[in-house]
Amino acid sequence: MANITEAEIRKIVESIIKGTSVASNHLKYSSTEYDGRKLIGIYADMNDAIDAAERGYKAVRAMTVEQREKIITEIRKLTVAEAPIMAAIGVSETGMGKVEHKKLKHILVAEKTPGTEDIVSEAKTGDNGLTLTEMAPFGVVGSITPSTNPSETVICNSIGMIAAGNGVVFNPHPNAIATSNYAVDLVNRASAAAGGPEILVCSMVKPTLESAGIMQSHPKIKLLVCTGGPGVVKAVLSSGKKAIGAGAGNPPVIVDDTADIKKAGKDIIDGCCFDNNLPCIAEKEVFAFSNIADQLIAEMQKNGAYLITQEQADQLVGVVLEEKTNKAGVKFKTVSRDCVGRDADVLLAKIGIHVDKSVRCIICETYFMHEFVQHELMMPILPIVRVDNIEQAIELAVKAEHGNRHTAHMHSKNIDHLSAFAKAVETTIFVKNAPSYAGIGFGGEGHTTFTIAGPTGEGITSARSFTRKRRCVMADNFRII
Ligand code: NAD
C-alpha cells in the first residue's frame, strides 16, 4: 500500500520504543505557526478556506492518478518523519494521551491508509454493449475532526479524500487546533514537494461552531464527513447534504471461561491503555464470567492495572464526571475534559491514591448500572462486571454498547459464543482474542482509518467512501467477444 518499506517502518517503530527518536521538548506552536514557520492553508474565514479548497480540488481533478499517488507517497513519508513532532504537540496542546502511542498511530496512518488503489472501476458487458461504473470525487469535502486523534484524522482523511480526487476543508476541534493545522500544513508541504498545488487542503485559524455551520450550508461543499461525539454527528446529518458520520462508541468486552485468561488480561489492558483510552474503539467495560473473573483481574494486575474498591470507584465518579443542565433544565452527567485521556496515576491522585507511572490502568469490580459502565469515559478506567453465563453477558454487553453499532470485543475459544455475540451486538468492528487496536489494522489484518462510520454505514472508511458512482453506457458496441 505505502511506498515505505516494512524494514523502514520497523526501524522507526524500534527507535520510538527505545526513545531514540527526536523529542520536541521546547515546542513553539499555534494554530498558524510552528517554531516560527507559517503553516500553509490556514484561513481566518471559512468562506476563504472553502474557495482555496475548491482551487485545490480543481488542481487534483487536472492531475493523473499517478500524480495523486506521488502526493500521497510524500504525505506518508512526511507523516512517518514528523510523527514525533505531531505526537508531542498533540499531547502538549490537548493534555491528553501518550506521546509514544501517538507516534505509533501516525505511523499506522502513514502505512495502512489506502491510496488510489482503493478506487476501482467496474465494467459490465452483455448483448447490449458495455457499461462502465467509475468512482468519481464529490468535489470539496468538509471534514470535522475530533480532539482525541486530531492530526491522525486530518492525515488519514486527507490521504483517502485526495486519493478519491476531492479537495478538503477542515473545521478541527478547537482544543486541538494547532495539532490539526500542523497536519494540514504537512499535507500541503507534501503536495508542493510532489509537484502538486501549494495549497491542497485548508483549515481555520479559529474553528468555531459558527464556522462549522458555514461549512455545513455552503453550496460548494458537496460531502460532509464528521468524526466526533453524538452532537456533531446529529448536526451534520441534519444539514441536508450527503454526510458520513463517525460517532461515539462504548465498546464492551466479554471474557468467557474458554478464553486464554492470561492473554485476555494482557490484551485488554494493552488495548484499554493505548493512548490512555482515547481511541473510540478501545475497551471501555468488561463482562467476565464469574468463574474466571478473579484470575482475569489477577492477570490484569500483572499487566499494570490497579484495582480500586467500589467505594473508591464512587469517589472517582465524582471527579471524572461532571453534572450539567441542558437547555430544557434537565440535569445530565458528562465526562470532565480535565480527566479525558489522562494517565492512570494522575486520575488516582485526584482521589488521594499515589502510585508511580508503572500503573497503566485503573480497574474496579462493579455493577451494570454503574456510571463507569454506562459512560464513554475515554480514560484508562476499566469497570468489570461479573456475569453467570453467555446469555447474560451478551444481554448486558449489547445494552452497554447503547446501540452505537461501533465496536465490541470478545475473548473466547467457543465459536458459538463468539458468533452469538457478534450477531447480537451488530457493531462495525468486532475483535476476537486481541487488543482493540487489531480492529484498525494494528496487529490485525486490514486497512486503517480514524473515521469509523457506524451510523451512516460506510464502516472502516477509505478513499472509496469519499466517492460517488457514475455510469457511462456504450450501447451495442465495445464488446470484444
Ligand atoms: P466532540 O464531539 O467534542 O468534537 C468533535 C468535533 O465536532 C469537533 O471538531 C467539535 O468542534 C465539533 N462539534 C461538536 N459539536 C458540534 C456541532 N453541534 N456542530 C458542528 N461541529 C460540532 O468529540 P471529541 O471529544 O473531540 O472526540 C471524542 C468523541 O468522538 C467520542 O465520542 C469518540 O467516540 C468519538 N470518535 C469517534 C470516532 C469514529 O471513528 N467513530 C473517532 C474518533 C472519535
PDB file of C-alpha atoms and ligand atoms in Angstrom, residues 144-149 171-174 209 212 216 227-232 235 246-249 280 337 376 378 406 450-453, ligand 1:
ATOM      1  CA  ILE A 144     -14.986  17.985  11.122  1.00  0.00           C
ATOM      2  CA  THR A 145     -12.337  16.291  13.244  1.00  0.00           C
ATOM      3  CA  PRO A 146     -12.012  15.339  16.946  1.00  0.00           C
ATOM      4  CA  SER A 147      -9.604  16.276  19.721  1.00  0.00           C
ATOM      5  CA  THR A 148      -8.822  12.642  20.528  1.00  0.00           C
ATOM      6  CA  ASN A 149      -6.914  11.711  17.311  1.00  0.00           C
ATOM      7  CA  ASN A 171     -13.063  22.500  10.785  1.00  0.00           C
ATOM      8  CA  PRO A 172     -10.971  20.823  13.509  1.00  0.00           C
ATOM      9  CA  HIS A 173     -11.734  20.571  17.219  1.00  0.00           C
ATOM     10  CA  PRO A 174     -10.889  23.938  18.859  1.00  0.00           C
ATOM     11  CA  LEU A 209     -19.493  26.104  15.759  1.00  0.00           C
ATOM     12  CA  ALA A 212     -18.814  24.588  11.111  1.00  0.00           C
ATOM     13  CA  GLN A 216     -22.435  22.733   6.515  1.00  0.00           C
ATOM     14  CA  THR A 227     -15.688  12.332  13.291  1.00  0.00           C
ATOM     15  CA  GLY A 228     -16.764  13.008  16.864  1.00  0.00           C
ATOM     16  CA  GLY A 229     -19.412  12.560  19.511  1.00  0.00           C
ATOM     17  CA  PRO A 230     -23.211  12.363  19.136  1.00  0.00           C
ATOM     18  CA  GLY A 231     -23.727  16.168  18.967  1.00  0.00           C
ATOM     19  CA  VAL A 232     -21.719  16.726  15.835  1.00  0.00           C
ATOM     20  CA  ALA A 235     -25.620  18.285  13.376  1.00  0.00           C
ATOM     21  CA  ALA A 246     -18.346   8.583  12.550  1.00  0.00           C
ATOM     22  CA  GLY A 247     -19.793   8.762  16.039  1.00  0.00           C
ATOM     23  CA  ALA A 248     -19.283   7.750  19.645  1.00  0.00           C
ATOM     24  CA  GLY A 249     -18.703   4.242  20.925  1.00  0.00           C
ATOM     25  CA  CYS A 280     -13.120   5.262  20.160  1.00  0.00           C
ATOM     26  CA  ARG A 337     -12.396  17.393  29.950  1.00  0.00           C
ATOM     27  CA  GLU A 376     -17.879   6.558  27.373  1.00  0.00           C
ATOM     28  CA  MET A 378     -12.101   7.836  27.218  1.00  0.00           C
ATOM     29  CA  HIS A 406     -19.373   0.931  16.872  1.00  0.00           C
ATOM     30  CA  PHE A 450      -9.549   7.050  12.155  1.00  0.00           C
ATOM     31  CA  THR A 451     -13.061   7.690  10.833  1.00  0.00           C
ATOM     32  CA  ILE A 452     -15.226   4.656  11.585  1.00  0.00           C
ATOM     33  CA  ALA A 453     -18.634   5.422  10.167  1.00  0.00           C
TER      34      ALA A 453
HETATM   35  P1  NAD B   1     -16.539  16.199  20.026  1.00  0.00           P
HETATM   36  O1  NAD B   1     -17.849  15.616  19.672  1.00  0.00           O
HETATM   37  O2  NAD B   1     -16.409  17.042  21.231  1.00  0.00           O
HETATM   38  O3  NAD B   1     -15.981  17.061  18.814  1.00  0.00           O
HETATM   39  C1  NAD B   1     -15.823  16.559  17.512  1.00  0.00           C
HETATM   40  C2  NAD B   1     -15.834  17.702  16.539  1.00  0.00           C
HETATM   41  O4  NAD B   1     -17.155  18.167  16.389  1.00  0.00           O
HETATM   42  C3  NAD B   1     -15.026  18.910  16.947  1.00  0.00           C
HETATM   43  O5  NAD B   1     -14.378  19.446  15.821  1.00  0.00           O
HETATM   44  C4  NAD B   1     -16.086  19.852  17.502  1.00  0.00           C
HETATM   45  O6  NAD B   1     -15.678  21.185  17.435  1.00  0.00           O
HETATM   46  C5  NAD B   1     -17.223  19.587  16.579  1.00  0.00           C
HETATM   47  N1  NAD B   1     -18.572  19.823  17.045  1.00  0.00           N
HETATM   48  C6  NAD B   1     -19.123  19.490  18.224  1.00  0.00           C
HETATM   49  N2  NAD B   1     -20.436  19.807  18.241  1.00  0.00           N
HETATM   50  C7  NAD B   1     -20.718  20.345  17.031  1.00  0.00           C
HETATM   51  C8  NAD B   1     -21.892  20.865  16.399  1.00  0.00           C
HETATM   52  N3  NAD B   1     -23.067  20.914  17.023  1.00  0.00           N
HETATM   53  N4  NAD B   1     -21.786  21.341  15.123  1.00  0.00           N
HETATM   54  C9  NAD B   1     -20.623  21.286  14.466  1.00  0.00           C
HETATM   55  N5  NAD B   1     -19.477  20.836  14.994  1.00  0.00           N
HETATM   56  C10 NAD B   1     -19.522  20.365  16.262  1.00  0.00           C
HETATM   57  O7  NAD B   1     -15.530  14.969  20.066  1.00  0.00           O
HETATM   58  P2  NAD B   1     -14.138  14.774  20.813  1.00  0.00           P
HETATM   59  O8  NAD B   1     -14.350  14.838  22.272  1.00  0.00           O
HETATM   60  O9  NAD B   1     -13.062  15.560  20.207  1.00  0.00           O
HETATM   61  O10 NAD B   1     -13.921  13.255  20.394  1.00  0.00           O
HETATM   62  C11 NAD B   1     -14.417  12.204  21.127  1.00  0.00           C
HETATM   63  C12 NAD B   1     -15.710  11.642  20.603  1.00  0.00           C
HETATM   64  O11 NAD B   1     -15.596  11.334  19.236  1.00  0.00           O
HETATM   65  C13 NAD B   1     -16.040  10.347  21.288  1.00  0.00           C
HETATM   66  O12 NAD B   1     -17.427  10.230  21.448  1.00  0.00           O
HETATM   67  C14 NAD B   1     -15.494   9.305  20.340  1.00  0.00           C
HETATM   68  O13 NAD B   1     -16.091   8.023  20.447  1.00  0.00           O
HETATM   69  C15 NAD B   1     -15.817   9.948  19.030  1.00  0.00           C
HETATM   70  N6  NAD B   1     -14.909   9.484  17.978  1.00  0.00           N
HETATM   71  C16 NAD B   1     -15.403   8.653  17.032  1.00  0.00           C
HETATM   72  C17 NAD B   1     -14.565   8.186  16.042  1.00  0.00           C
HETATM   73  C18 NAD B   1     -15.073   7.263  14.988  1.00  0.00           C
HETATM   74  O14 NAD B   1     -14.319   6.967  14.071  1.00  0.00           O
HETATM   75  N7  NAD B   1     -16.311   6.788  15.060  1.00  0.00           N
HETATM   76  C19 NAD B   1     -13.213   8.563  16.014  1.00  0.00           C
HETATM   77  C20 NAD B   1     -12.747   9.428  16.994  1.00  0.00           C
HETATM   78  C21 NAD B   1     -13.611   9.904  17.974  1.00  0.00           C
END
